[in-house]
mmCIF file of C-alpha atoms in Angstrom:
data_model
loop_
_atom_site.group_PDB
_atom_site.id
_atom_site.type_symbol
_atom_site.label_atom_id
_atom_site.label_comp_id
_atom_site.label_asym_id
_atom_site.label_seq_id
_atom_site.Cartn_x
_atom_site.Cartn_y
_atom_site.Cartn_z
ATOM 1 C CA MET A 113 277.891 -49.276 31.734
ATOM 2 C CA THR A 114 277.068 -45.915 30.142
ATOM 3 C CA GLN A 115 279.835 -43.372 30.485
ATOM 4 C CA GLY A 116 279.572 -39.604 30.237
ATOM 5 C CA LEU A 117 276.204 -38.902 31.832
ATOM 6 C CA PRO A 118 275.777 -35.109 31.990
ATOM 7 C CA LEU A 119 276.697 -33.373 35.225
ATOM 8 C CA ASP A 120 275.322 -30.131 36.616
ATOM 9 C CA GLY A 121 276.668 -27.132 34.720
ATOM 10 C CA GLU A 122 277.866 -29.094 31.689
ATOM 11 C CA ALA A 123 276.752 -28.000 28.249
ATOM 12 C CA ASN A 124 273.700 -29.518 26.532
ATOM 13 C CA GLY A 125 272.650 -31.512 29.579
ATOM 14 C CA THR A 126 268.993 -31.688 28.536
ATOM 15 C CA GLU A 127 269.855 -32.816 25.009
ATOM 16 C CA ARG A 128 272.252 -35.476 26.315
ATOM 17 C CA TRP A 129 269.660 -36.888 28.702
ATOM 18 C CA SER A 130 267.115 -36.866 25.872
ATOM 19 C CA ALA A 131 269.530 -38.806 23.661
ATOM 20 C CA PHE A 132 270.212 -41.294 26.454
ATOM 21 C CA PHE A 133 266.558 -42.171 27.038
ATOM 22 C CA ALA A 134 265.711 -42.049 23.311
ATOM 23 C CA ARG A 135 268.003 -45.042 22.748
ATOM 24 C CA PHE A 136 265.296 -47.229 24.282
ATOM 25 C CA ALA A 137 261.997 -47.889 22.520
ATOM 26 C CA THR A 138 260.298 -48.403 25.896
ATOM 27 C CA VAL A 139 261.053 -46.843 29.271
ATOM 28 C CA VAL A 140 259.299 -48.343 32.304
ATOM 29 C CA LEU A 141 259.177 -46.156 35.412
ATOM 30 C CA VAL A 142 258.781 -48.382 38.480
ATOM 31 C CA ALA A 143 257.278 -46.722 41.540
ATOM 32 C CA ASN A 144 258.071 -47.961 45.037
ATOM 33 C CA SER A 145 254.558 -49.316 45.442
ATOM 34 C CA ASP A 146 252.790 -52.440 46.660
ATOM 35 C CA ALA A 147 251.057 -52.483 43.259
ATOM 36 C CA VAL A 148 254.315 -53.385 41.453
ATOM 37 C CA ARG A 149 254.838 -57.004 40.317
ATOM 38 C CA MET A 150 258.400 -57.153 39.020
ATOM 39 C CA GLY A 151 258.111 -60.641 37.542
ATOM 40 C CA GLU A 152 255.118 -59.601 35.468
ATOM 41 C CA LEU A 153 256.789 -56.378 34.337
ATOM 42 C CA ARG A 154 259.960 -58.194 33.284
ATOM 43 C CA ALA A 155 257.982 -60.804 31.333
ATOM 44 C CA ARG A 156 255.745 -58.214 29.687
ATOM 45 C CA TYR A 157 258.325 -55.692 28.522
ATOM 46 C CA GLY A 158 261.225 -58.043 27.838
ATOM 47 C CA GLY A 159 264.921 -57.332 27.628
ATOM 48 C CA GLU A 160 264.807 -54.273 25.342
ATOM 49 C CA ALA A 161 263.111 -51.867 27.744
ATOM 50 C CA LEU A 162 264.916 -49.570 30.162
ATOM 51 C CA PHE A 163 263.618 -49.948 33.714
ATOM 52 C CA VAL A 164 263.845 -46.868 35.915
ATOM 53 C CA PHE A 165 264.020 -47.410 39.678
ATOM 54 C CA PHE A 166 263.812 -44.765 42.382
ATOM 55 C CA ASN A 167 265.794 -44.378 45.612
ATOM 56 C CA LYS A 168 264.991 -47.275 47.987
ATOM 57 C CA VAL A 169 264.641 -50.012 45.375
ATOM 58 C CA TYR A 170 264.494 -52.727 48.042
ATOM 59 C CA LYS A 171 260.848 -51.757 48.372
ATOM 60 C CA VAL A 172 260.168 -53.512 45.048
ATOM 61 C CA LEU A 173 263.257 -55.687 44.473
ATOM 62 C CA ASP A 174 264.220 -58.665 46.613
ATOM 63 C CA ALA A 175 267.011 -59.863 44.284
ATOM 64 C CA PRO A 176 269.450 -58.158 41.858
ATOM 65 C CA PHE A 177 267.701 -56.954 38.699
ATOM 66 C CA ASP A 178 269.402 -58.308 35.574
ATOM 67 C CA GLY A 179 267.689 -56.103 32.978
ATOM 68 C CA GLN A 180 268.713 -52.742 31.582
ATOM 69 C CA CYS A 181 268.052 -50.208 34.293
ATOM 70 C CA ILE A 182 268.964 -46.845 35.741
ATOM 71 C CA LEU A 183 268.597 -45.613 39.305
ATOM 72 C CA VAL A 184 267.074 -42.203 40.020
ATOM 73 C CA ALA A 185 268.512 -40.779 43.246
ATOM 74 C CA ARG A 186 266.440 -37.838 44.465
ATOM 75 C CA SER A 187 268.133 -34.842 46.024
ATOM 76 C CA SER A 188 267.182 -32.777 49.054
ATOM 77 C CA ARG A 189 268.816 -29.862 50.847
ATOM 78 C CA ALA A 190 271.434 -32.315 52.132
ATOM 79 C CA GLY A 191 272.207 -33.804 48.715
ATOM 80 C CA ALA A 192 271.023 -37.124 47.328
ATOM 81 C CA ASN A 193 268.845 -38.866 49.902
ATOM 82 C CA ILE A 194 270.567 -42.243 49.575
ATOM 83 C CA VAL A 195 273.936 -40.540 50.081
ATOM 84 C CA TYR A 196 273.263 -38.640 53.307
ATOM 85 C CA ARG A 197 271.319 -41.612 54.689
ATOM 86 C CA ARG A 198 274.244 -43.911 53.812
ATOM 87 C CA GLU A 199 272.024 -46.226 51.761
ATOM 88 C CA VAL A 200 274.041 -46.230 48.530
ATOM 89 C CA GLU A 201 275.446 -49.745 48.871
ATOM 90 C CA ASP A 202 272.143 -51.202 50.086
ATOM 91 C CA VAL A 203 270.471 -49.824 46.973
ATOM 92 C CA LEU A 204 273.193 -50.486 44.408
ATOM 93 C CA ARG A 205 273.543 -54.166 45.302
ATOM 94 C CA LEU A 206 270.092 -54.710 43.763
ATOM 95 C CA VAL A 207 270.746 -52.913 40.454
ATOM 96 C CA ARG A 208 274.514 -53.015 39.868
ATOM 97 C CA THR A 209 274.675 -55.727 37.192
ATOM 98 C CA PRO A 210 276.310 -55.690 33.726
ATOM 99 C CA SER A 211 273.159 -54.027 32.334
ATOM 100 C CA PHE A 212 273.113 -51.218 34.899
ATOM 101 C CA GLN A 213 273.277 -47.822 33.145
ATOM 102 C CA GLY A 214 274.177 -45.651 36.115
ATOM 103 C CA ILE A 215 272.648 -43.138 38.519
ATOM 104 C CA CYS A 216 270.506 -40.136 37.616
ATOM 105 C CA ASN A 217 270.732 -37.702 40.527
ATOM 106 C CA LEU A 218 267.546 -35.660 40.078
ATOM 107 C CA ARG A 219 266.389 -32.446 41.661
ATOM 108 C CA ALA A 220 262.914 -30.920 41.274
ATOM 109 C CA GLY A 221 263.127 -27.989 43.705
ATOM 110 C CA THR A 222 265.518 -25.047 43.702
ATOM 111 C CA HIS A 223 266.423 -25.768 47.337
ATOM 112 C CA GLU A 224 267.676 -29.274 46.494
ATOM 113 C CA ARG A 225 271.415 -29.938 46.125
ATOM 114 C CA PHE A 226 273.149 -32.430 43.853
ATOM 115 C CA SER A 227 275.713 -34.877 45.220
ATOM 116 C CA THR A 228 279.030 -35.360 43.435
ATOM 117 C CA PRO A 229 279.838 -38.652 41.683
ATOM 118 C CA ALA A 230 282.468 -39.331 44.365
ATOM 119 C CA GLU A 231 279.795 -39.210 47.069
ATOM 120 C CA PHE A 232 278.101 -42.203 45.411
ATOM 121 C CA GLY A 233 281.303 -44.215 45.682
ATOM 122 C CA GLY A 234 282.926 -43.285 42.391
ATOM 123 C CA ASP A 235 282.579 -46.709 40.765
ATOM 124 C CA VAL A 236 279.329 -46.149 38.814
ATOM 125 C CA PRO A 237 278.379 -43.554 36.174
ATOM 126 C CA VAL A 238 276.523 -40.601 37.714
ATOM 127 C CA GLY A 239 274.652 -37.797 35.980
ATOM 128 C CA HIS A 240 272.614 -34.814 37.158
ATOM 129 C CA LEU A 241 269.119 -34.000 35.863
ATOM 130 C CA ASP A 242 267.814 -30.583 36.938
ATOM 131 C CA MET A 243 264.008 -30.321 36.614
ATOM 132 C CA ALA A 244 263.597 -27.370 38.993
ATOM 133 C CA GLY A 245 263.508 -24.745 36.265
ATOM 134 C CA SER A 246 261.035 -26.500 33.978
ATOM 135 C CA LEU A 247 258.636 -27.187 36.872
ATOM 136 C CA ARG A 248 258.636 -23.582 38.096
ATOM 137 C CA GLY A 249 255.327 -21.927 37.259
ATOM 138 C CA PHE A 250 253.699 -25.272 36.436
ATOM 139 C CA TYR A 251 253.805 -27.357 39.590
ATOM 140 C CA PRO A 252 252.034 -25.899 42.683
ATOM 141 C CA SER A 253 254.574 -23.532 44.233
ATOM 142 C CA ASP A 254 254.048 -24.564 47.855
ATOM 143 C CA GLN A 255 254.986 -28.177 47.171
ATOM 144 C CA VAL A 256 257.567 -30.110 45.167
ATOM 145 C CA ALA A 257 257.153 -32.769 42.477
ATOM 146 C CA THR A 258 257.841 -36.442 43.076
ATOM 147 C CA SER A 259 260.801 -37.935 41.227
ATOM 148 C CA GLY A 260 258.567 -40.160 39.105
ATOM 149 C CA PHE A 261 256.328 -37.284 38.030
ATOM 150 C CA ALA A 262 259.300 -35.060 37.176
ATOM 151 C CA LEU A 263 261.010 -37.738 35.086
ATOM 152 C CA ALA A 264 257.781 -38.772 33.339
ATOM 153 C CA LEU A 265 257.228 -35.132 32.372
ATOM 154 C CA PHE A 266 260.784 -34.912 31.042
ATOM 155 C CA LEU A 267 260.282 -38.017 28.894
ATOM 156 C CA VAL A 268 256.919 -36.849 27.547
ATOM 157 C CA GLU A 269 258.361 -33.501 26.506
ATOM 158 C CA HIS A 270 261.791 -34.575 25.270
ATOM 159 C CA CYS A 271 261.391 -38.167 24.021
ATOM 160 C CA PRO A 272 258.117 -38.162 22.039
ATOM 161 C CA ALA A 273 258.999 -41.330 20.130
ATOM 162 C CA THR A 274 259.627 -43.351 23.305
ATOM 163 C CA ARG A 275 256.945 -45.568 24.803
ATOM 164 C CA ILE A 276 256.574 -44.401 28.413
ATOM 165 C CA VAL A 277 255.069 -46.851 30.899
ATOM 166 C CA LEU A 278 254.243 -45.968 34.510
ATOM 167 C CA ALA A 279 254.155 -48.978 36.856
ATOM 168 C CA GLY A 280 252.651 -48.648 40.327
ATOM 169 C CA PHE A 281 251.939 -44.902 40.179
ATOM 170 C CA THR A 282 248.728 -45.120 42.198
ATOM 171 C CA ALA A 283 249.335 -42.239 44.659
ATOM 172 C CA GLN A 284 247.677 -44.377 47.308
ATOM 173 C CA ARG A 285 248.911 -44.979 50.837
ATOM 174 C CA SER A 286 249.479 -48.625 51.759
ATOM 175 C CA LYS A 287 250.022 -50.434 55.038
ATOM 176 C CA ARG A 288 253.767 -50.551 54.294
ATOM 177 C CA TRP A 289 254.525 -47.218 52.600
ATOM 178 C CA LYS A 290 253.265 -43.724 53.300
ATOM 179 C CA LEU A 291 252.677 -40.712 51.045
ATOM 180 C CA PHE A 292 254.727 -37.597 51.805
ATOM 181 C CA THR A 293 252.689 -34.419 52.180
ATOM 182 C CA ASP A 294 255.294 -32.217 50.487
ATOM 183 C CA HIS A 295 254.074 -33.553 47.102
ATOM 184 C CA ASP A 296 250.782 -32.538 45.443
ATOM 185 C CA TRP A 297 249.423 -36.006 44.710
ATOM 186 C CA THR A 298 246.109 -34.682 43.374
ATOM 187 C CA PHE A 299 247.802 -32.423 40.818
ATOM 188 C CA GLU A 300 250.093 -35.225 39.702
ATOM 189 C CA GLN A 301 247.206 -37.659 39.258
ATOM 190 C CA ILE A 302 245.282 -35.107 37.192
ATOM 191 C CA VAL A 303 248.237 -34.570 34.848
ATOM 192 C CA GLN A 304 248.909 -38.311 34.687
ATOM 193 C CA ARG A 305 245.270 -39.045 33.791
ATOM 194 C CA LEU A 306 245.273 -36.374 31.077
ATOM 195 C CA LEU A 307 248.489 -37.699 29.530
ATOM 196 C CA LEU A 308 247.113 -41.237 29.684
ATOM 197 C CA ARG A 309 243.935 -40.298 27.845
ATOM 198 C CA ALA A 310 245.943 -38.338 25.298
ATOM 199 C CA GLY A 311 247.956 -41.493 24.586
ATOM 200 C CA ARG A 312 251.266 -39.945 25.588
ATOM 201 C CA ILE A 313 251.927 -42.390 28.436
ATOM 202 C CA GLU A 314 250.740 -45.857 29.443
ATOM 203 C CA THR A 315 250.133 -47.421 32.822
ATOM 204 C CA THR A 316 250.216 -51.023 33.936
ATOM 205 C CA GLY A 317 247.093 -52.677 35.278
ATOM 206 C CA ALA A 318 243.521 -51.818 34.409
ATOM 207 C CA ALA A 319 242.860 -48.280 33.216
ATOM 208 C CA SER A 320 240.350 -46.260 35.209
ATOM 209 C CA ASP A 321 236.954 -45.751 33.626
ATOM 210 C CA ASP A 322 236.171 -42.388 32.016
ATOM 211 C CA LEU A 323 233.203 -41.818 34.333
ATOM 212 C CA PHE A 324 232.389 -38.235 33.372
ATOM 213 C CA GLY A 325 232.811 -38.959 29.677
ATOM 214 C CA ALA A 326 230.360 -41.834 30.018
ATOM 215 C CA ILE A 327 227.762 -39.476 31.545
ATOM 216 C CA ALA A 328 228.062 -37.001 28.669
ATOM 217 C CA GLN A 329 227.759 -39.835 26.152
ATOM 218 C CA ARG A 330 224.661 -41.240 27.849
ATOM 219 C CA PHE A 331 222.935 -37.829 27.907
ATOM 220 C CA PRO A 332 223.863 -36.060 24.635
ATOM 221 C CA ASP A 333 221.806 -32.987 25.558
ATOM 222 C CA VAL A 334 224.075 -32.373 28.559
ATOM 223 C CA SER A 335 227.352 -30.708 27.575
ATOM 224 C CA PRO A 336 230.709 -32.021 28.828
ATOM 225 C CA ALA A 337 231.264 -28.601 30.440
ATOM 226 C CA ASP A 338 228.065 -28.982 32.482
ATOM 227 C CA VAL A 339 229.107 -32.485 33.521
ATOM 228 C CA ALA A 340 232.484 -31.156 34.705
ATOM 229 C CA LEU A 341 230.873 -28.230 36.570
ATOM 230 C CA VAL A 342 228.291 -30.331 38.404
ATOM 231 C CA SER A 343 230.912 -32.987 39.184
ATOM 232 C CA ALA A 344 233.127 -30.328 40.763
ATOM 233 C CA GLU A 345 230.205 -29.073 42.860
ATOM 234 C CA VAL A 346 229.418 -32.580 44.137
ATOM 235 C CA LEU A 347 233.068 -33.310 44.906
ATOM 236 C CA ALA A 348 233.388 -29.994 46.771
ATOM 237 C CA GLU A 349 230.350 -30.842 48.914
ATOM 238 C CA ARG A 350 231.717 -34.278 49.708
ATOM 239 C CA LEU A 351 235.102 -32.765 50.577
ATOM 240 C CA ASP A 352 233.439 -30.339 52.971
ATOM 241 C CA GLY A 353 231.741 -33.280 54.669
ATOM 242 C CA ALA A 354 235.030 -35.152 54.914
ATOM 243 C CA ASN A 355 236.729 -32.082 56.372
ATOM 244 C CA GLY A 356 234.104 -31.952 59.118
ATOM 245 C CA ALA A 357 234.823 -35.555 60.036
ATOM 246 C CA ILE A 358 238.564 -34.852 60.000
ATOM 247 C CA ASP A 359 238.075 -31.902 62.370
ATOM 248 C CA ASP A 360 236.241 -34.173 64.796
ATOM 249 C CA LEU A 361 239.093 -36.700 64.638
ATOM 250 C CA LEU A 362 241.668 -33.970 65.279
ATOM 251 C CA LYS A 363 239.780 -32.811 68.362
ATOM 252 C CA THR A 364 239.506 -36.378 69.665
ATOM 253 C CA THR A 365 243.217 -37.118 69.198
ATOM 254 C CA ARG A 366 244.565 -33.728 70.389
ATOM 255 C CA THR A 367 246.121 -35.139 73.567
ATOM 256 C CA GLN A 368 247.766 -38.060 71.771
ATOM 257 C CA ARG A 369 249.199 -35.744 69.119
ATOM 258 C CA ARG A 370 250.643 -33.377 71.703
ATOM 259 C CA PHE A 371 252.330 -36.285 73.428
ATOM 260 C CA GLY A 372 253.673 -37.497 70.077
ATOM 261 C CA ASP A 373 255.030 -34.017 69.273
ATOM 262 C CA TRP A 374 256.793 -33.946 72.639
ATOM 263 C CA LEU A 375 258.430 -37.321 71.990
ATOM 264 C CA ARG A 376 259.602 -36.207 68.538
ATOM 265 C CA SER A 377 261.047 -33.006 70.021
ATOM 266 C CA MET A 378 263.294 -35.140 72.247
ATOM 267 C CA LYS A 379 264.942 -36.841 69.279
ATOM 268 C CA PRO A 380 268.249 -35.447 67.944
ATOM 269 C CA LYS A 381 267.812 -33.315 64.824
ATOM 270 C CA THR A 382 268.702 -34.960 61.520
ATOM 271 C CA ARG A 383 271.284 -33.483 59.195
ATOM 272 C CA LYS A 384 268.463 -32.579 56.800
ATOM 273 C CA ALA A 385 266.620 -30.636 59.527
ATOM 274 C CA LYS A 386 269.806 -28.816 60.556
ATOM 275 C CA ILE A 387 270.467 -27.744 56.959
ATOM 276 C CA ALA A 388 266.878 -26.488 56.625
ATOM 277 C CA GLU A 389 267.297 -24.426 59.818
ATOM 278 C CA GLN A 390 270.587 -22.977 58.534
ATOM 279 C CA ASP A 391 268.955 -22.013 55.230
ATOM 280 C CA ALA A 392 266.047 -20.368 57.074
ATOM 281 C CA THR A 393 268.438 -18.428 59.321
ATOM 282 C CA ALA A 394 270.486 -17.297 56.325
ATOM 283 C CA GLY A 395 267.293 -16.153 54.579
ATOM 284 C CA ARG A 396 266.242 -14.043 57.568
ATOM 285 C CA GLY A 397 269.678 -12.537 57.713
#
């Protein structure tokens, strides 16, 4: 196991994380997605790559992973999610093998709090990666970046010689897993697509067609700027139409939603909700 992962407040934390990831020629970021096929990923990228897993790894792993890997544990107001939800052992049993490199406790918002190494059990290396500062002024301010997006951005900017592969980063809801609305999935997909076309990252599976580029190539007298402008107009019109349909659905389901809100109000507040209320009260004071 890797010792000496940088903790919050220690000197040269960014440089030390950069050096850690730069040791690997390939880093594969594995999203908790139905699109992930672990057997295929393991066969394709071999034993030299570092596999990065996120939080609830049992969404993609059904047996202990024997390759080189690191676990990213995302923080919230209450500390690392897997810590306050008491999921550490359930998660670690699937990655804690001789090739396990440790835990990267990551935060992407200034309101998020790191957990101490002792809170993870004290028997695995733990480091802190603070992305809140570098995302400020770049990521939409009313939302917070996903862990995968934040780490991919870190690797692109600090490990230019490393091959960065995103596996399962589809930003699509499935029957099993939902998308959280506190992330800007559209913004992240735009940045991901731009980095992909610039050759700075790779993705598994078939790459999406460059539809707008194909239009400009087919009609040379039409500028790429005009293609982008007209495309935005069409998408805006279609979005307006979709919003109208959504409004109708909201009106139809108003009674059901009120009943659902009442049921949720009867549940005891989680520790995370209590901390958020305390922070809000302190801010008003």
